[in-house]
Short mmCIF file of N, CA and C in Angstrom, two decimals:
data_model
loop_
_atom_site.label_atom_id
_atom_site.label_comp_id
_atom_site.label_asym_id
_atom_site.label_seq_id
_atom_site.Cartn_x
_atom_site.Cartn_y
_atom_site.Cartn_z
N MET A 356 0.84 -1.20 0.00
CA MET A 356 0.00 0.00 0.00
C MET A 356 0.88 1.25 0.00
N ALA A 357 0.46 2.25 -0.70
CA ALA A 357 1.20 3.51 -0.80
C ALA A 357 0.90 4.39 0.41
N TYR A 358 1.65 5.46 0.51
CA TYR A 358 1.44 6.42 1.60
C TYR A 358 0.12 7.16 1.42
N ASN A 359 -0.32 7.80 2.48
CA ASN A 359 -1.59 8.53 2.53
C ASN A 359 -1.44 9.87 1.81
N GLU A 360 -2.10 10.01 0.68
CA GLU A 360 -2.00 11.24 -0.12
C GLU A 360 -2.64 12.44 0.59
N PHE A 361 -3.67 12.21 1.38
CA PHE A 361 -4.30 13.29 2.13
C PHE A 361 -3.32 13.86 3.16
N LEU A 362 -2.61 12.99 3.85
CA LEU A 362 -1.59 13.45 4.81
C LEU A 362 -0.49 14.21 4.08
N ALA A 363 -0.09 13.72 2.92
CA ALA A 363 0.94 14.41 2.12
C ALA A 363 0.48 15.82 1.76
N ASP A 364 -0.78 15.97 1.38
CA ASP A 364 -1.32 17.30 1.04
C ASP A 364 -1.34 18.21 2.26
N ARG A 365 -1.66 17.67 3.42
CA ARG A 365 -1.66 18.47 4.65
C ARG A 365 -0.25 18.98 4.96
N ILE A 366 0.75 18.13 4.77
CA ILE A 366 2.14 18.54 5.01
C ILE A 366 2.57 19.57 3.98
N ARG A 367 2.23 19.33 2.71
CA ARG A 367 2.57 20.31 1.65
C ARG A 367 1.99 21.68 1.98
N GLN A 368 0.77 21.72 2.50
CA GLN A 368 0.11 22.99 2.85
C GLN A 368 0.90 23.73 3.94
N ILE A 369 1.39 23.00 4.91
CA ILE A 369 2.18 23.62 5.98
C ILE A 369 3.44 24.25 5.40
N PHE A 370 4.12 23.52 4.53
CA PHE A 370 5.33 24.06 3.89
C PHE A 370 4.99 25.29 3.04
N ARG A 371 3.89 25.24 2.32
CA ARG A 371 3.48 26.40 1.49
C ARG A 371 3.21 27.62 2.36
N GLU A 372 2.48 27.42 3.45
CA GLU A 372 2.15 28.54 4.34
C GLU A 372 3.40 29.18 4.93
N ARG A 373 4.41 28.39 5.17
CA ARG A 373 5.66 28.90 5.75
C ARG A 373 6.68 29.30 4.69
N LYS A 374 6.27 29.16 3.42
CA LYS A 374 7.13 29.52 2.28
C LYS A 374 8.49 28.80 2.34
N VAL A 375 8.43 27.51 2.64
CA VAL A 375 9.63 26.68 2.71
C VAL A 375 9.88 26.06 1.35
N ASN A 376 11.12 26.15 0.89
CA ASN A 376 11.51 25.54 -0.37
C ASN A 376 11.74 24.04 -0.09
N VAL A 377 10.84 23.22 -0.57
CA VAL A 377 10.86 21.78 -0.28
C VAL A 377 10.68 20.99 -1.57
N TYR A 378 11.28 19.82 -1.62
CA TYR A 378 10.97 18.90 -2.71
C TYR A 378 10.73 17.52 -2.11
N GLU A 379 10.08 16.68 -2.89
CA GLU A 379 9.66 15.38 -2.41
C GLU A 379 10.49 14.28 -3.06
N LYS A 380 10.70 13.22 -2.29
CA LYS A 380 11.47 12.09 -2.76
C LYS A 380 10.81 10.82 -2.25
N LYS A 381 10.50 9.91 -3.16
CA LYS A 381 9.92 8.64 -2.73
C LYS A 381 11.06 7.74 -2.26
N MET A 382 10.95 7.28 -1.03
CA MET A 382 11.96 6.39 -0.47
C MET A 382 11.41 5.67 0.75
N MET A 383 12.02 4.59 1.10
CA MET A 383 11.65 3.79 2.27
C MET A 383 10.18 3.40 2.25
N GLY A 384 9.64 3.13 1.09
CA GLY A 384 8.24 2.73 0.98
C GLY A 384 7.28 3.86 1.27
N GLY A 385 7.75 5.07 1.22
CA GLY A 385 6.89 6.21 1.52
C GLY A 385 7.34 7.45 0.77
N LEU A 386 7.12 8.59 1.39
CA LEU A 386 7.43 9.87 0.78
C LEU A 386 8.20 10.72 1.78
N CYS A 387 9.34 11.25 1.35
CA CYS A 387 10.14 12.13 2.21
C CYS A 387 10.07 13.55 1.67
N PHE A 388 10.03 14.49 2.58
CA PHE A 388 10.06 15.91 2.24
C PHE A 388 11.47 16.40 2.55
N MET A 389 12.14 16.90 1.52
CA MET A 389 13.52 17.33 1.63
C MET A 389 13.59 18.87 1.68
N VAL A 390 14.31 19.37 2.66
CA VAL A 390 14.53 20.81 2.82
C VAL A 390 16.03 21.02 2.87
N ASP A 391 16.55 21.91 2.03
CA ASP A 391 17.99 22.17 1.93
C ASP A 391 18.77 20.87 1.68
N ASP A 392 18.23 20.03 0.81
CA ASP A 392 18.84 18.74 0.45
C ASP A 392 19.01 17.80 1.64
N LYS A 393 18.18 17.98 2.68
CA LYS A 393 18.23 17.11 3.85
C LYS A 393 16.83 16.58 4.14
N MET A 394 16.76 15.34 4.56
CA MET A 394 15.48 14.74 4.93
C MET A 394 14.91 15.51 6.12
N CYS A 395 13.70 16.02 5.97
CA CYS A 395 13.07 16.81 7.01
C CYS A 395 11.99 15.99 7.73
N CYS A 396 11.03 15.49 6.97
CA CYS A 396 9.97 14.65 7.52
C CYS A 396 9.44 13.79 6.41
N GLY A 397 8.53 12.90 6.74
CA GLY A 397 8.00 12.05 5.70
C GLY A 397 6.83 11.21 6.17
N ILE A 398 6.34 10.40 5.26
CA ILE A 398 5.22 9.53 5.53
C ILE A 398 5.65 8.10 5.21
N HIS A 399 5.35 7.21 6.12
CA HIS A 399 5.70 5.80 5.94
C HIS A 399 4.49 4.96 6.30
N PHE A 400 4.12 4.03 5.43
CA PHE A 400 3.04 3.11 5.75
C PHE A 400 3.65 1.88 6.40
N SER A 401 3.26 1.62 7.65
CA SER A 401 3.76 0.46 8.38
C SER A 401 2.86 -0.74 8.08
N LYS A 402 3.43 -1.74 7.43
CA LYS A 402 2.67 -2.96 7.15
C LYS A 402 2.40 -3.71 8.45
N LYS A 403 3.35 -3.64 9.37
CA LYS A 403 3.20 -4.33 10.65
C LYS A 403 2.03 -3.76 11.45
N LYS A 404 1.92 -2.43 11.49
CA LYS A 404 0.86 -1.78 12.26
C LYS A 404 -0.37 -1.46 11.41
N GLU A 405 -0.20 -1.60 10.10
CA GLU A 405 -1.26 -1.29 9.14
C GLU A 405 -1.80 0.13 9.31
N MET A 406 -0.87 1.07 9.36
CA MET A 406 -1.24 2.48 9.47
C MET A 406 -0.14 3.36 8.92
N ASP A 407 -0.55 4.59 8.56
CA ASP A 407 0.43 5.58 8.13
C ASP A 407 1.09 6.17 9.36
N LEU A 408 2.40 6.36 9.25
CA LEU A 408 3.17 6.99 10.32
C LEU A 408 3.84 8.24 9.76
N LEU A 409 3.88 9.27 10.58
CA LEU A 409 4.65 10.46 10.23
C LEU A 409 6.06 10.22 10.71
N MET A 410 7.03 10.37 9.83
CA MET A 410 8.42 10.25 10.19
C MET A 410 8.94 11.67 10.41
N ALA A 411 9.52 11.89 11.58
CA ALA A 411 9.99 13.24 11.91
C ALA A 411 11.48 13.20 12.28
N ARG A 412 12.28 14.02 11.62
CA ARG A 412 13.70 14.16 11.95
C ARG A 412 13.81 15.38 12.85
N ILE A 413 13.91 15.11 14.15
CA ILE A 413 13.86 16.20 15.13
C ILE A 413 15.17 16.39 15.89
N GLY A 414 16.10 15.48 15.72
CA GLY A 414 17.37 15.57 16.41
C GLY A 414 17.33 14.90 17.78
N VAL A 415 18.50 14.52 18.25
CA VAL A 415 18.62 13.80 19.52
C VAL A 415 18.14 14.65 20.69
N ASP A 416 18.47 15.93 20.69
CA ASP A 416 18.14 16.80 21.83
C ASP A 416 16.63 16.92 22.06
N ALA A 417 15.84 16.88 21.01
CA ALA A 417 14.38 17.05 21.15
C ALA A 417 13.65 15.72 21.37
N THR A 418 14.35 14.61 21.23
CA THR A 418 13.69 13.30 21.26
C THR A 418 13.06 12.99 22.61
N GLU A 419 13.76 13.22 23.70
CA GLU A 419 13.23 12.86 25.02
C GLU A 419 11.91 13.57 25.31
N GLU A 420 11.84 14.85 25.03
CA GLU A 420 10.60 15.61 25.25
C GLU A 420 9.50 15.14 24.29
N ALA A 421 9.88 14.88 23.05
CA ALA A 421 8.90 14.45 22.05
C ALA A 421 8.26 13.12 22.41
N MET A 422 9.03 12.24 23.02
CA MET A 422 8.51 10.91 23.38
C MET A 422 7.37 10.98 24.39
N LYS A 423 7.21 12.10 25.05
CA LYS A 423 6.11 12.29 26.01
C LYS A 423 4.80 12.63 25.30
N LYS A 424 4.87 13.01 24.03
CA LYS A 424 3.68 13.39 23.27
C LYS A 424 2.92 12.16 22.80
N GLU A 425 1.62 12.33 22.66
CA GLU A 425 0.76 11.24 22.22
C GLU A 425 1.16 10.75 20.83
N GLY A 426 1.26 9.44 20.68
CA GLY A 426 1.54 8.84 19.39
C GLY A 426 2.99 8.78 18.99
N CYS A 427 3.89 9.37 19.78
CA CYS A 427 5.31 9.41 19.41
C CYS A 427 6.00 8.13 19.87
N GLN A 428 6.81 7.57 18.98
CA GLN A 428 7.56 6.37 19.30
C GLN A 428 8.88 6.38 18.54
N PRO A 429 9.84 5.59 18.99
CA PRO A 429 11.13 5.55 18.29
C PRO A 429 10.95 5.10 16.84
N MET A 430 11.75 5.65 15.97
CA MET A 430 11.73 5.22 14.56
C MET A 430 12.59 3.97 14.46
N ASP A 431 11.93 2.87 14.18
CA ASP A 431 12.61 1.58 14.22
C ASP A 431 12.25 0.77 12.98
N PHE A 432 13.18 0.65 12.06
CA PHE A 432 12.97 -0.16 10.86
C PHE A 432 13.56 -1.56 11.04
N THR A 433 14.68 -1.62 11.72
CA THR A 433 15.48 -2.85 11.71
C THR A 433 15.61 -3.51 13.07
N GLY A 434 14.91 -3.02 14.08
CA GLY A 434 15.10 -3.54 15.42
C GLY A 434 15.99 -2.64 16.25
N ARG A 435 16.57 -1.63 15.60
CA ARG A 435 17.40 -0.65 16.28
C ARG A 435 16.88 0.74 15.96
N PRO A 436 16.43 1.50 16.97
CA PRO A 436 15.90 2.85 16.71
C PRO A 436 16.96 3.77 16.08
N MET A 437 16.51 4.62 15.19
CA MET A 437 17.41 5.60 14.57
C MET A 437 17.46 6.85 15.45
N LYS A 438 18.62 7.26 15.84
CA LYS A 438 18.78 8.42 16.72
C LYS A 438 18.35 9.69 15.99
N GLY A 439 17.57 10.51 16.70
CA GLY A 439 17.15 11.79 16.15
C GLY A 439 15.91 11.73 15.28
N PHE A 440 15.38 10.53 15.08
CA PHE A 440 14.18 10.34 14.27
C PHE A 440 13.10 9.70 15.14
N VAL A 441 11.85 10.07 14.90
CA VAL A 441 10.72 9.44 15.58
C VAL A 441 9.60 9.18 14.58
N PHE A 442 8.76 8.22 14.92
CA PHE A 442 7.52 7.98 14.21
C PHE A 442 6.38 8.53 15.07
N ILE A 443 5.37 9.08 14.43
CA ILE A 443 4.17 9.53 15.13
C ILE A 443 2.99 8.81 14.49
N THR A 444 2.18 8.19 15.34
CA THR A 444 0.98 7.50 14.87
C THR A 444 -0.11 8.53 14.59
N PRO A 445 -1.16 8.16 13.87
CA PRO A 445 -2.23 9.11 13.54
C PRO A 445 -2.83 9.83 14.76
N ASP A 446 -2.85 9.20 15.92
CA ASP A 446 -3.35 9.87 17.13
C ASP A 446 -2.56 11.14 17.43
N GLY A 447 -1.29 11.15 17.04
CA GLY A 447 -0.42 12.28 17.34
C GLY A 447 -0.41 13.37 16.29
N PHE A 448 -1.01 13.15 15.12
CA PHE A 448 -1.02 14.21 14.09
C PHE A 448 -2.38 14.41 13.45
N ASP A 449 -3.42 13.83 14.04
CA ASP A 449 -4.76 13.93 13.47
C ASP A 449 -5.25 15.37 13.39
N LEU A 450 -5.01 16.13 14.44
CA LEU A 450 -5.40 17.55 14.45
C LEU A 450 -4.36 18.38 13.70
N ASP A 451 -4.81 19.41 12.99
CA ASP A 451 -3.88 20.25 12.24
C ASP A 451 -2.82 20.87 13.13
N LYS A 452 -3.21 21.31 14.33
CA LYS A 452 -2.22 21.95 15.22
C LYS A 452 -1.15 20.95 15.65
N ASP A 453 -1.51 19.67 15.78
CA ASP A 453 -0.53 18.65 16.15
C ASP A 453 0.42 18.37 14.99
N LEU A 454 -0.11 18.28 13.77
CA LEU A 454 0.74 18.07 12.61
C LEU A 454 1.69 19.26 12.43
N GLU A 455 1.17 20.46 12.61
CA GLU A 455 2.01 21.66 12.50
C GLU A 455 3.12 21.64 13.54
N TYR A 456 2.83 21.18 14.75
CA TYR A 456 3.84 21.08 15.81
C TYR A 456 5.00 20.20 15.34
N TRP A 457 4.68 19.02 14.78
CA TRP A 457 5.73 18.10 14.37
C TRP A 457 6.53 18.65 13.19
N VAL A 458 5.86 19.25 12.22
CA VAL A 458 6.58 19.80 11.06
C VAL A 458 7.48 20.95 11.52
N GLU A 459 6.99 21.78 12.42
CA GLU A 459 7.81 22.88 12.96
C GLU A 459 9.05 22.34 13.67
N LEU A 460 8.88 21.28 14.45
CA LEU A 460 10.01 20.67 15.14
C LEU A 460 11.05 20.19 14.14
N CYS A 461 10.59 19.60 13.05
CA CYS A 461 11.49 19.15 11.98
C CYS A 461 12.20 20.34 11.33
N LEU A 462 11.45 21.39 11.05
CA LEU A 462 12.05 22.58 10.43
C LEU A 462 13.04 23.26 11.36
N ASP A 463 12.77 23.24 12.66
CA ASP A 463 13.70 23.82 13.63
C ASP A 463 15.02 23.06 13.64
N PHE A 464 14.95 21.75 13.49
CA PHE A 464 16.18 20.94 13.51
C PHE A 464 16.91 20.97 12.17
N ASN A 465 16.21 21.19 11.09
CA ASN A 465 16.79 21.07 9.75
C ASN A 465 18.12 21.81 9.56
N PRO A 466 18.26 23.06 10.02
CA PRO A 466 19.55 23.75 9.81
C PRO A 466 20.72 23.05 10.51
N LEU A 467 20.44 22.28 11.55
CA LEU A 467 21.48 21.58 12.30
C LEU A 467 21.78 20.19 11.73
N ALA A 468 20.87 19.67 10.93
CA ALA A 468 20.99 18.31 10.39
C ALA A 468 22.13 18.24 9.36
N LYS A 469 22.75 17.09 9.31
CA LYS A 469 23.79 16.87 8.31
C LYS A 469 23.14 16.28 7.07
N SER A 470 23.58 16.74 5.92
CA SER A 470 23.03 16.17 4.68
C SER A 470 23.84 14.93 4.33
N SER A 471 23.19 14.03 3.62
CA SER A 471 23.90 12.80 3.23
C SER A 471 24.89 13.13 2.12
N LYS A 472 25.88 12.30 2.01
CA LYS A 472 26.92 12.52 0.99
C LYS A 472 26.34 12.32 -0.39
N LYS A 473 26.74 13.16 -1.31
CA LYS A 473 26.32 13.06 -2.71
C LYS A 473 27.06 11.89 -3.36
N ARG A 474 26.33 11.15 -4.19
CA ARG A 474 26.96 10.01 -4.88
C ARG A 474 27.41 10.40 -6.24
#
């Protein structure tokens, strides 16, 4: 199953409202939103949980506080959580203000994030 197009449109709207230069890249079975050539956030459909998850790159420093929020969990593809990344279940981004919170957190971290090496 593909990612949720409605959720993608909601995220695109947030970027438009904030006038963020963003492009999209299909990867990891979902859709990633790239800001300044760095992964900012994305959508991933979890076959195991049978739901769309918001992938948020928020950095290590913000992770502990974020884990207290509803729906937030470690980003775990392989059995080992990825540092600085979290997944949010639909309970945590259903409301527009909650989705905006997560996208803002990603945008706040983006200038500090390292971009991947060019091939």
